[in-house]
Tab-separated table of C-alpha atoms in Angstrom:
chain	number	residue	atom	x	y	z
A	174	MET	CA	42.226	-62.116	9.865
A	175	PHE	CA	40.317	-65.601	9.785
A	176	THR	CA	41.993	-68.532	8.032
A	177	SER	CA	40.074	-70.409	5.359
A	178	SER	CA	39.568	-73.351	7.707
A	179	PHE	CA	37.999	-71.026	10.432
A	180	VAL	CA	35.764	-69.388	7.897
A	181	LYS	CA	34.442	-72.829	7.044
A	182	GLN	CA	34.313	-73.736	10.626
A	183	THR	CA	32.055	-70.569	11.372
A	184	SER	CA	30.039	-70.383	8.165
A	185	GLY	CA	26.832	-70.297	10.214
A	186	SER	CA	28.060	-67.028	11.873
A	187	ALA	CA	28.894	-65.453	8.608
A	188	ARG	CA	25.376	-66.294	7.142
A	189	ALA	CA	23.803	-65.015	10.201
A	190	TYR	CA	25.730	-61.775	10.162
A	191	GLN	CA	24.840	-61.187	6.408
A	192	GLU	CA	21.115	-61.642	7.457
A	193	ALA	CA	21.487	-59.335	10.541
A	194	CYS	CA	22.805	-56.500	8.226
A	195	GLU	CA	19.449	-56.494	6.643
A	196	TRP	CA	17.695	-55.569	9.837
A	197	LEU	CA	20.333	-54.140	12.221
A	198	PRO	CA	22.810	-51.291	11.479
A	199	GLY	CA	26.133	-52.896	10.667
A	200	GLY	CA	24.473	-56.227	11.763
A	201	VAL	CA	24.915	-55.622	15.448
A	202	THR	CA	23.089	-53.913	18.458
A	203	ALA	CA	26.221	-52.171	19.643
A	204	ASN	CA	29.373	-51.081	17.726
A	205	ILE	CA	31.579	-52.873	20.183
A	206	LYS	CA	30.137	-56.223	19.177
A	207	TYR	CA	31.487	-55.877	15.710
A	208	PHE	CA	34.859	-57.292	14.329
A	209	SER	CA	36.117	-57.979	11.053
A	210	PRO	CA	35.286	-60.015	8.828
A	211	TYR	CA	32.252	-60.919	10.826
A	212	PRO	CA	31.382	-61.250	14.679
A	213	ILE	CA	30.949	-64.769	16.034
A	214	MET	CA	27.238	-65.583	16.990
A	215	MET	CA	26.903	-67.496	20.265
A	216	GLU	CA	23.922	-69.552	21.245
A	217	LYS	CA	24.980	-71.346	24.565
A	218	ALA	CA	27.253	-70.865	27.537
A	219	ASP	CA	28.158	-72.647	30.581
A	220	GLY	CA	30.772	-71.591	33.249
A	221	ALA	CA	34.086	-70.729	31.439
A	222	TYR	CA	32.758	-71.840	27.947
A	223	VAL	CA	30.636	-70.493	25.114
A	224	TRP	CA	29.422	-72.270	22.040
A	225	ASP	CA	28.539	-70.640	18.659
A	226	ILE	CA	25.815	-71.372	16.307
A	227	ASP	CA	28.027	-73.775	14.424
A	228	LYS	CA	28.637	-75.752	17.693
A	229	ASN	CA	32.352	-74.667	18.104
A	230	ARG	CA	33.225	-74.411	21.832
A	231	TYR	CA	35.500	-71.631	23.186
A	232	ILE	CA	36.946	-70.758	26.419
A	233	ASP	CA	35.514	-67.307	27.120
A	234	TYR	CA	37.826	-64.569	28.069
A	235	ASN	CA	35.529	-61.779	26.973
A	236	LEU	CA	32.799	-62.611	29.511
A	237	CYS	CA	30.415	-60.037	28.355
A	238	TYR	CA	33.367	-57.451	28.497
A	239	GLY	CA	34.294	-58.278	31.987
A	240	ALA	CA	30.843	-58.401	33.602
A	241	LEU	CA	30.639	-62.129	34.412
A	242	VAL	CA	33.192	-62.505	37.104
A	243	LEU	CA	31.582	-65.695	38.160
A	244	GLY	CA	31.317	-67.137	34.694
A	245	HIS	CA	28.162	-68.003	32.764
A	246	GLY	CA	25.143	-69.277	34.489
A	247	HIS	CA	26.581	-69.463	38.163
A	248	PRO	CA	24.250	-71.427	40.265
A	249	ALA	CA	24.363	-68.744	43.082
A	250	VAL	CA	23.143	-66.113	40.613
A	251	ASN	CA	20.439	-68.355	39.229
A	252	ARG	CA	19.092	-69.159	42.523
A	253	ALA	CA	19.008	-65.380	43.576
A	254	ILE	CA	17.086	-64.556	40.302
A	255	GLN	CA	14.609	-67.553	41.058
A	256	THR	CA	14.092	-66.284	44.604
A	257	VAL	CA	13.058	-62.903	43.479
A	258	LEU	CA	10.727	-64.384	40.839
A	259	ASN	CA	9.202	-66.913	43.234
A	260	GLN	CA	9.085	-65.142	46.619
A	261	TRP	CA	8.558	-61.456	45.440
A	262	GLY	CA	6.094	-62.508	42.817
A	263	THR	CA	7.161	-59.922	40.089
A	264	THR	CA	10.046	-59.064	37.894
A	265	SER	CA	9.887	-55.471	39.103
A	266	PHE	CA	7.980	-53.156	41.549
A	267	GLY	CA	8.687	-49.723	40.252
A	268	THR	CA	8.840	-48.782	43.925
A	269	PRO	CA	11.414	-48.751	46.705
A	270	HIS	CA	12.384	-52.178	47.840
A	271	ALA	CA	14.706	-53.502	50.620
A	272	LEU	CA	17.545	-54.700	48.392
A	273	GLU	CA	18.261	-51.146	47.190
A	274	GLN	CA	19.202	-49.995	50.682
A	275	LYS	CA	21.071	-53.312	51.431
A	276	MET	CA	23.324	-52.988	48.393
A	277	ALA	CA	23.872	-49.273	48.865
A	278	LYS	CA	25.076	-49.826	52.369
A	279	HIS	CA	27.374	-52.659	51.232
A	280	LEU	CA	28.962	-50.455	48.512
A	281	ALA	CA	29.654	-47.734	51.111
A	282	ASP	CA	31.298	-50.406	53.246
A	283	LEU	CA	33.464	-51.547	50.436
A	284	TYR	CA	34.467	-48.254	48.569
A	285	PRO	CA	36.253	-45.628	50.582
A	286	GLY	CA	34.911	-42.929	48.265
A	287	ILE	CA	31.214	-43.892	48.659
A	288	GLU	CA	28.812	-42.464	51.271
A	289	LYS	CA	25.475	-42.567	49.315
A	290	VAL	CA	24.337	-44.180	46.036
A	291	ARG	CA	21.956	-43.532	43.162
A	292	TYR	CA	21.333	-46.500	40.754
A	293	THR	CA	21.217	-46.307	36.947
A	294	HIS	CA	20.459	-48.814	34.245
A	295	SER	CA	23.796	-48.673	32.554
A	296	GLY	CA	27.380	-47.562	33.188
A	297	MET	CA	26.902	-44.829	30.494
A	298	GLU	CA	23.971	-43.442	32.451
A	299	ALA	CA	26.133	-43.403	35.622
A	300	THR	CA	28.852	-41.390	34.078
A	301	LEU	CA	26.346	-39.021	32.548
A	302	LEU	CA	24.825	-38.499	36.035
A	303	ALA	CA	28.295	-38.084	37.730
A	304	ILE	CA	29.177	-35.357	35.395
A	305	ARG	CA	25.869	-33.656	35.832
A	306	LEU	CA	26.303	-33.725	39.602
A	307	ALA	CA	29.907	-32.606	39.485
A	308	THR	CA	29.207	-29.522	37.337
A	309	ALA	CA	26.160	-28.680	39.291
A	310	TRP	CA	28.035	-28.827	42.465
A	311	THR	CA	30.855	-26.657	41.449
A	312	GLY	CA	29.017	-24.355	39.098
A	313	LYS	CA	31.648	-24.806	36.429
A	314	LYS	CA	30.683	-26.365	33.197
A	315	LYS	CA	33.910	-27.662	31.600
A	316	ILE	CA	35.134	-31.080	32.370
A	317	VAL	CA	38.565	-32.797	31.792
A	318	LYS	CA	39.001	-36.390	30.465
A	319	PHE	CA	42.161	-38.255	29.528
A	320	ASP	CA	43.235	-39.227	25.960
A	321	GLY	CA	42.047	-42.682	25.071
A	322	HIS	CA	39.576	-43.096	28.111
A	323	TYR	CA	36.091	-44.402	27.565
A	324	HIS	CA	33.235	-43.292	29.690
A	325	GLY	CA	30.125	-44.386	27.537
A	326	SER	CA	28.530	-43.214	24.452
A	327	PHE	CA	26.972	-39.889	25.241
A	328	ASP	CA	27.963	-36.598	23.820
A	329	GLN	CA	30.081	-35.041	26.343
A	330	VAL	CA	32.565	-38.037	26.486
A	331	LEU	CA	32.789	-39.023	22.972
A	332	ILE	CA	35.842	-37.052	22.799
A	333	ASN	CA	39.188	-38.499	22.279
A	334	VAL	CA	38.224	-41.964	23.041
A	335	HIS	CA	40.384	-42.889	20.100
A	336	PRO	CA	43.618	-41.044	21.038
A	337	SER	CA	44.321	-37.931	19.057
A	338	ASN	CA	47.934	-38.924	18.302
A	339	SER	CA	50.513	-41.687	19.129
A	340	VAL	CA	53.150	-39.471	20.680
A	341	SER	CA	53.337	-39.453	24.468
A	342	ASP	CA	55.302	-36.114	24.607
A	343	ALA	CA	52.607	-34.235	22.703
A	344	MET	CA	49.569	-32.719	24.393
A	345	PRO	CA	46.403	-34.320	23.140
A	346	VAL	CA	44.316	-32.415	20.505
A	347	THR	CA	40.637	-32.388	21.351
A	348	THR	CA	38.861	-34.330	18.631
A	349	SER	CA	35.198	-35.658	18.632
A	350	ASP	CA	34.763	-39.311	17.800
A	351	SER	CA	31.310	-39.208	16.428
A	352	TYR	CA	29.148	-37.296	13.882
A	353	GLY	CA	26.335	-35.298	15.632
A	354	LEU	CA	28.365	-33.642	18.454
A	355	SER	CA	27.812	-29.845	18.870
A	356	GLU	CA	30.656	-27.472	18.808
A	357	ASP	CA	29.705	-26.522	22.426
A	358	ILE	CA	30.151	-29.973	23.620
A	359	VAL	CA	33.708	-30.360	22.251
A	360	ALA	CA	34.639	-26.808	23.579
A	361	ASN	CA	33.580	-27.830	27.139
A	362	THR	CA	35.437	-31.135	27.203
A	363	LEU	CA	39.251	-30.741	27.631
A	364	VAL	CA	41.735	-33.669	27.295
A	365	LEU	CA	44.937	-34.429	29.001
A	366	PRO	CA	47.523	-37.223	28.834
A	367	PHE	CA	47.248	-40.010	31.324
A	368	ASN	CA	49.988	-40.639	33.835
A	369	ASP	CA	51.561	-37.283	33.298
A	370	LEU	CA	51.142	-35.470	36.451
A	371	ASP	CA	53.360	-32.479	35.740
A	372	ARG	CA	51.279	-31.442	32.629
A	373	THR	CA	47.982	-32.399	34.160
A	374	ALA	CA	48.621	-30.191	37.213
A	375	GLU	CA	49.833	-27.359	35.400
A	376	PHE	CA	46.708	-27.380	32.986
A	377	LEU	CA	44.300	-27.721	35.893
A	378	ARG	CA	45.823	-24.879	37.886
A	379	LYS	CA	45.849	-22.709	34.735
A	380	HIS	CA	42.079	-23.371	33.939
A	381	HIS	CA	40.858	-23.994	37.495
A	382	ALA	CA	38.007	-21.243	37.095
A	383	GLU	CA	36.428	-23.089	34.205
A	384	ILE	CA	36.715	-26.746	35.137
A	385	GLY	CA	34.188	-28.397	37.250
A	386	ALA	CA	34.985	-32.139	37.066
A	387	VAL	CA	37.882	-34.462	36.096
A	388	ILE	CA	36.909	-37.908	35.061
A	389	LEU	CA	39.151	-40.775	34.409
A	390	GLU	CA	39.627	-44.508	34.413
A	391	PRO	CA	41.887	-44.992	37.289
A	392	VAL	CA	43.239	-48.025	35.350
A	393	GLN	CA	42.995	-46.903	31.751
A	394	ALA	CA	40.826	-49.280	29.582
A	395	GLY	CA	40.868	-51.567	32.783
A	396	TYR	CA	44.423	-52.928	32.290
A	397	ILE	CA	47.020	-49.830	32.026
A	398	PRO	CA	47.910	-49.236	35.601
A	399	PRO	CA	48.341	-45.738	36.914
A	400	ASP	CA	51.482	-44.349	38.485
A	401	PRO	CA	50.402	-44.294	42.294
A	402	GLU	CA	51.845	-40.740	42.364
A	403	PHE	CA	49.653	-39.699	39.414
A	404	LEU	CA	46.509	-40.560	41.136
A	405	LYS	CA	47.623	-39.195	44.465
A	406	GLY	CA	48.707	-35.878	42.760
A	407	LEU	CA	45.535	-35.654	40.859
A	408	ARG	CA	43.534	-35.929	44.060
A	409	GLU	CA	45.557	-33.101	45.684
A	410	VAL	CA	45.172	-30.753	42.784
A	411	THR	CA	41.522	-31.298	42.168
A	412	ARG	CA	40.760	-30.837	45.912
A	413	GLU	CA	42.893	-27.621	45.936
A	414	TRP	CA	40.964	-26.082	42.996
A	415	ASN	CA	37.415	-27.260	43.847
A	416	MET	CA	37.128	-29.773	41.008
A	417	VAL	CA	35.081	-32.919	41.548
A	418	LEU	CA	37.160	-35.960	40.861
A	419	ILE	CA	35.331	-38.912	39.310
A	420	PHE	CA	36.697	-42.506	39.147
A	421	ASP	CA	35.083	-44.321	36.341
A	422	GLU	CA	35.310	-47.786	37.898
A	423	ILE	CA	32.905	-49.588	35.589
A	424	LYS	CA	35.681	-51.930	34.306
A	425	THR	CA	37.861	-51.890	37.472
A	426	GLY	CA	35.248	-52.272	40.041
A	427	PHE	CA	35.617	-55.702	41.830
A	428	ARG	CA	38.216	-56.665	39.367
A	429	VAL	CA	41.213	-54.657	40.352
A	430	SER	CA	40.179	-55.408	44.031
A	431	LEU	CA	36.897	-55.800	45.931
A	432	ALA	CA	37.282	-52.156	46.511
A	433	GLY	CA	38.143	-51.232	42.990
A	434	ALA	CA	41.224	-49.203	42.002
A	435	GLN	CA	40.448	-46.543	44.721
A	436	GLY	CA	40.849	-49.415	47.350
A	437	TYR	CA	43.939	-50.802	45.624
A	438	TYR	CA	45.733	-47.580	45.348
A	439	GLY	CA	44.489	-45.778	48.427
A	440	VAL	CA	43.083	-42.672	46.702
A	441	SER	CA	39.446	-41.860	47.246
A	442	PRO	CA	37.530	-39.775	44.556
A	443	ASP	CA	34.554	-37.510	45.160
A	444	LEU	CA	32.275	-39.617	42.865
A	445	THR	CA	32.688	-43.284	41.602
A	446	THR	CA	30.790	-44.918	38.832
A	447	LEU	CA	30.356	-48.768	38.982
A	448	GLY	CA	28.606	-51.173	36.514
A	449	LYS	CA	29.422	-54.562	34.842
A	450	VAL	CA	30.271	-57.081	37.675
A	451	LEU	CA	27.768	-55.392	40.010
A	452	GLY	CA	24.779	-56.441	37.852
A	453	GLY	CA	25.699	-60.124	37.816
A	454	GLY	CA	25.162	-60.289	34.142
A	455	PHE	CA	22.271	-57.681	34.003
A	456	PRO	CA	22.468	-54.162	32.902
A	457	VAL	CA	23.463	-51.882	35.855
A	458	GLY	CA	25.071	-48.537	36.770
A	459	VAL	CA	25.821	-46.905	39.982
A	460	VAL	CA	26.983	-43.380	40.994
A	461	GLY	CA	28.328	-43.386	44.629
A	462	GLY	CA	30.044	-40.590	46.362
A	463	ARG	CA	30.075	-37.796	48.866
A	464	LYS	CA	26.709	-37.371	50.538
A	465	ASP	CA	26.638	-33.575	49.989
A	466	ILE	CA	27.070	-34.087	46.282
A	467	LEU	CA	24.651	-37.037	45.855
A	468	ASP	CA	22.087	-35.274	47.818
A	469	LEU	CA	21.729	-32.753	44.826
A	470	CYS	CA	19.571	-35.251	43.071
A	471	SER	CA	17.205	-35.723	46.199
A	472	PRO	CA	13.685	-35.076	45.253
A	473	THR	CA	13.022	-33.603	48.710
A	474	ARG	CA	15.131	-30.498	47.814
A	475	GLY	CA	12.266	-28.844	45.950
A	476	THR	CA	9.592	-29.376	43.129
A	477	ASP	CA	10.574	-32.283	40.955
A	478	ILE	CA	9.798	-32.050	37.258
A	479	LEU	CA	7.690	-35.166	37.202
A	480	SER	CA	5.671	-34.142	40.233
A	481	MET	CA	2.437	-32.078	40.450
A	482	GLU	CA	3.034	-31.235	44.156
A	483	SER	CA	4.238	-27.709	45.104
A	484	GLY	CA	7.752	-27.591	46.446
A	485	ASN	CA	10.143	-24.991	47.833
A	486	ALA	CA	9.811	-21.762	46.111
A	487	GLY	CA	12.996	-21.235	43.907
A	488	GLU	CA	14.429	-24.687	44.557
A	489	LYS	CA	14.658	-27.618	42.311
A	490	PRO	CA	16.649	-30.955	42.463
A	491	LEU	CA	19.309	-32.054	39.942
A	492	PHE	CA	17.019	-34.312	37.987
A	493	HIS	CA	17.575	-37.923	37.549
A	494	SER	CA	15.269	-40.840	37.132
A	495	GLY	CA	14.738	-44.239	35.431
A	496	THR	CA	12.024	-46.757	35.600
A	497	HIS	CA	14.345	-49.662	36.084
A	498	ASN	CA	16.885	-48.075	38.434
A	499	GLY	CA	17.568	-50.458	41.333
A	500	HIS	CA	15.882	-53.422	39.472
A	501	PRO	CA	15.272	-56.266	41.798
A	502	LEU	CA	16.657	-59.056	39.367
A	503	THR	CA	19.740	-57.017	38.829
A	504	LEU	CA	20.508	-56.258	42.512
A	505	ALA	CA	19.633	-59.843	43.347
A	506	ALA	CA	22.098	-61.114	40.796
A	507	GLY	CA	24.639	-58.547	41.927
A	508	TRP	CA	24.296	-59.262	45.585
A	509	ALA	CA	24.815	-63.088	44.952
A	510	THR	CA	27.870	-62.313	42.939
A	511	LEU	CA	29.527	-60.118	45.706
A	512	GLN	CA	28.690	-62.497	48.427
A	513	LEU	CA	30.490	-65.240	46.722
A	514	LEU	CA	33.606	-63.077	45.674
A	515	GLU	CA	33.849	-62.094	49.396
A	516	ASN	CA	33.501	-65.671	50.624
A	517	GLN	CA	36.414	-67.949	51.614
A	518	ASN	CA	39.222	-66.034	49.657
A	519	VAL	CA	37.453	-66.609	46.290
A	520	TYR	CA	38.621	-63.371	44.895
A	521	SER	CA	42.315	-63.843	45.959
A	522	ALA	CA	42.128	-67.323	44.266
A	523	LEU	CA	40.856	-65.654	41.115
A	524	GLU	CA	43.745	-63.122	41.245
A	525	GLU	CA	46.176	-66.057	41.698
A	526	ASN	CA	44.790	-68.068	38.725
A	527	THR	CA	44.947	-64.886	36.477
A	528	LEU	CA	48.640	-64.272	37.307
A	529	ARG	CA	49.354	-67.929	36.666
A	530	LEU	CA	47.635	-67.608	33.137
A	531	ARG	CA	49.557	-64.412	32.411
A	532	SER	CA	52.907	-65.799	33.505
A	533	GLY	CA	52.210	-68.835	31.331
A	534	MET	CA	51.444	-66.726	28.250
A	535	GLU	CA	54.614	-64.599	28.722
A	536	GLU	CA	56.521	-67.635	29.014
A	537	ILE	CA	55.404	-69.187	25.872
A	538	LEU	CA	55.937	-65.848	23.916
A	539	ASN	CA	59.345	-65.473	25.234
A	540	ARG	CA	60.351	-69.188	24.562
A	541	HIS	CA	59.302	-68.670	20.987
A	542	GLY	CA	61.269	-65.433	20.587
A	543	LEU	CA	58.191	-63.070	20.379
A	544	ASN	CA	58.386	-59.698	22.365
A	545	GLY	CA	55.023	-59.727	24.042
A	546	LYS	CA	53.916	-59.031	27.588
A	547	THR	CA	50.654	-59.061	29.635
A	548	VAL	CA	49.686	-55.793	31.205
A	549	GLY	CA	46.929	-55.561	34.029
A	550	VAL	CA	45.856	-55.627	37.529
A	551	GLY	CA	43.742	-58.201	39.386
A	552	SER	CA	41.425	-60.288	37.098
A	553	ILE	CA	41.736	-58.148	34.139
A	554	PHE	CA	44.657	-57.811	31.545
A	555	ASN	CA	45.739	-57.331	28.012
A	556	LEU	CA	48.332	-58.866	25.703
A	557	VAL	CA	50.750	-56.248	24.096
A	558	PHE	CA	53.513	-56.965	21.568
A	559	THR	CA	56.276	-54.628	22.762
A	560	ASP	CA	59.394	-54.658	24.606
A	561	ARG	CA	58.639	-51.192	26.197
A	562	PRO	CA	56.942	-50.405	29.428
A	563	VAL	CA	53.178	-49.741	28.837
A	564	ARG	CA	52.199	-46.658	30.860
A	565	GLN	CA	49.942	-44.843	28.354
A	566	VAL	CA	47.670	-45.695	25.467
A	567	TYR	CA	50.409	-44.483	23.239
A	568	ASP	CA	52.614	-47.322	24.151
A	569	VAL	CA	49.755	-49.636	22.995
A	570	LEU	CA	49.374	-47.728	19.765
A	571	ASN	CA	53.129	-48.089	19.067
A	572	SER	CA	53.049	-51.642	19.756
A	573	ASN	CA	52.895	-54.379	17.077
A	574	ARG	CA	48.990	-54.459	16.892
A	575	ASP	CA	49.041	-56.167	13.510
A	576	LEU	CA	50.717	-59.323	15.186
A	577	ARG	CA	48.376	-59.225	18.156
A	578	LYS	CA	45.436	-59.126	15.689
A	579	LYS	CA	46.833	-62.133	13.776
A	580	LEU	CA	47.393	-64.045	16.972
A	581	ASP	CA	43.780	-63.406	18.063
A	582	GLY	CA	42.405	-64.944	14.865
A	583	PHE	CA	44.517	-68.100	15.625
A	584	LEU	CA	43.293	-68.043	19.225
A	585	LEU	CA	39.763	-68.071	17.959
A	586	GLU	CA	40.494	-70.928	15.772
A	587	GLN	CA	42.081	-72.812	18.843
A	588	GLY	CA	38.866	-72.168	20.903
A	589	ILE	CA	39.981	-69.108	22.831
A	590	TYR	CA	37.381	-66.556	22.627
A	591	VAL	CA	38.380	-62.863	22.872
A	592	LYS	CA	37.420	-59.981	20.714
A	593	PRO	CA	40.570	-59.145	18.645
A	594	LEU	CA	42.801	-56.546	20.208
A	595	ASN	CA	40.594	-56.529	23.318
A	596	ARG	CA	41.462	-57.181	26.955
A	597	PHE	CA	41.169	-60.649	28.649
A	598	SER	CA	38.849	-61.094	31.669
A	599	THR	CA	38.924	-64.112	34.051
A	600	SER	CA	36.295	-65.638	36.096
A	601	VAL	CA	35.661	-67.784	39.140
A	602	ALA	CA	34.712	-70.578	36.585
A	603	HIS	CA	38.236	-70.547	35.095
A	604	THR	CA	39.680	-73.295	37.102
A	605	PRO	CA	43.432	-74.294	36.948
A	606	GLU	CA	42.547	-77.080	34.605
A	607	ILE	CA	40.843	-74.609	32.178
A	608	MET	CA	43.811	-72.336	32.566
A	609	ASP	CA	46.090	-75.282	31.596
A	610	GLU	CA	43.896	-75.965	28.591
A	611	THR	CA	43.971	-72.282	27.627
A	612	LEU	CA	47.917	-72.380	27.574
A	613	GLU	CA	48.083	-75.517	25.580
A	614	GLN	CA	45.823	-73.894	22.868
A	615	PHE	CA	47.534	-70.603	23.255
A	616	GLU	CA	50.909	-72.253	22.420
A	617	LYS	CA	49.210	-73.879	19.373
A	618	GLY	CA	47.998	-70.430	18.267
A	619	VAL	CA	51.386	-68.935	18.785
A	620	LEU	CA	53.035	-71.662	16.679
A	621	LYS	CA	50.567	-70.974	13.832
A	622	LEU	CA	51.299	-67.249	13.955
A	623	ILE	CA	55.134	-67.917	13.750
A	624	LYS	CA	54.658	-70.381	10.788
A	625	GLN	CA	52.497	-67.695	8.991
A	626	GLU	CA	55.012	-64.781	9.614
A	627	MET	CA	57.820	-67.159	8.235
A	628	MET	CA	56.080	-67.641	5.014
A	629	VAL	CA	55.470	-63.886	4.504
C-alpha cells in the first residue's frame, strides 16, 4: 500500500514497529491500531494536526477513532484538567464527587432515552453492563445483534463483527470472530441483517420467548444511516415482546447530533451506551436508560458481593463496579467538551464544515471519473467507491475496497491521516482553511491513484 517514497519518508515508524514487535503482540496495544505494512507512530499533536516520529505532519481525520471532537489539546479541555489537579488536589478520589451527578443530570437532559446513568471506564465495559442489565431485567438470556456491528471485545458480542457473507438477501450465519469463545456464547448470540425490518420483526416475534435484549449501532459503524422506519419498527416490536432495546451510541453520541442518533431520528431505546467524545480524550463509558432497569445495579437492593454488611435476605444487586468509574479528570474533560459543543452554534458549524468537505471530495472524484461517494451523518463519514446506495455493510463489502485502500496510501503520503479503509471524523479544530488544504491534498492523492491505475 505504501509507495517507496513514503516508506523512505516513514522509516522511523518502520524501525519502531519492528522493535515494538519484540515486546508487544503484533507490535501494538490494540488490534485496531495496526495496519499493513506498519502503523505510523506519532509523537506530537496540536489541533487538527499530528506529527509522526519522522517529523511528517498530517491533518488528522482519525482523531482517536472519533473521540477528539474538539481536536488535539483544546485549551478548554486542558484548563478543565488543570483545574481538577490544582483545586481538587488529586487525580482521583475513589469516592463520589459532585461532577458525577452534574454530568449524569446533563446526559439525562440531552438524551431522550436516559433517566439514570452508571459510568464505566470504557465503551466495551458499557455495552457489557447494558447487556447484563437487559438480560437480568427480562430474565431471557439470548441477545440479538446485527451483522457487521461492533460492540467491544468481550465474548458475547465478538460474533459477526466481520459479516458472515456479502449478500444482502441471505440471512447471516452466526460466526465467532475470535478464538476462545465457548459454544454457549455463540448459541446465545443471534444475528440479523441491519435495515431489514421485515425479516427482523419476523425473527423477533418467532423467538420472543428466548430473546432478552436487542443491541445495535443505530448508525452502523458510525456512518451507514438507518432507514428511519427500521428504527421505529424495531422499537415497536421490541416493546411488544418485552425485549430491552439497546442503542450503542459510542461512535454516534455527540457526532450524529448532540443527542446522538436517538435525538436525530426520534427513537428512544431502553438503554444507551456512550463513550469516545464524552471522555474528552480520556477513557470513558456510560450506560444510561430507564430508571427501573438501571436501579437493578443499585447496591441498596441487597447484599453487595464486595460488602461485609448484611443485606436483605434473598436479595442481591446486579453487580457492577470499577475503581475509576466517574474519574474526575475524565468527567472534567468531557464536561468542558460538551459545554463548548453546545455554545454559540459550534456543533452546527462543525456539521456544515463536514458537509463542505464531503461535497468537495465527491466533486473531485466525479470530476476525475471515479465512482465514489461519502456516506455518513453529522461529523462522521466514510468514503465508499460504489455507484450503488449504501444501506448495509454488504454494500461496503461489494464496493471497490482495493481502490479505496490504494487511495488511503496516497492520502497518507499527502499528509492526510486516516486509518486505511476506516471512517473520517472531523473536529472543531478543522477550520475552513484546513478543509481547503485537505481538499487540495486529496486531489493530489486522487491524481496519483489515477496515474497508478493507468500504469497497471
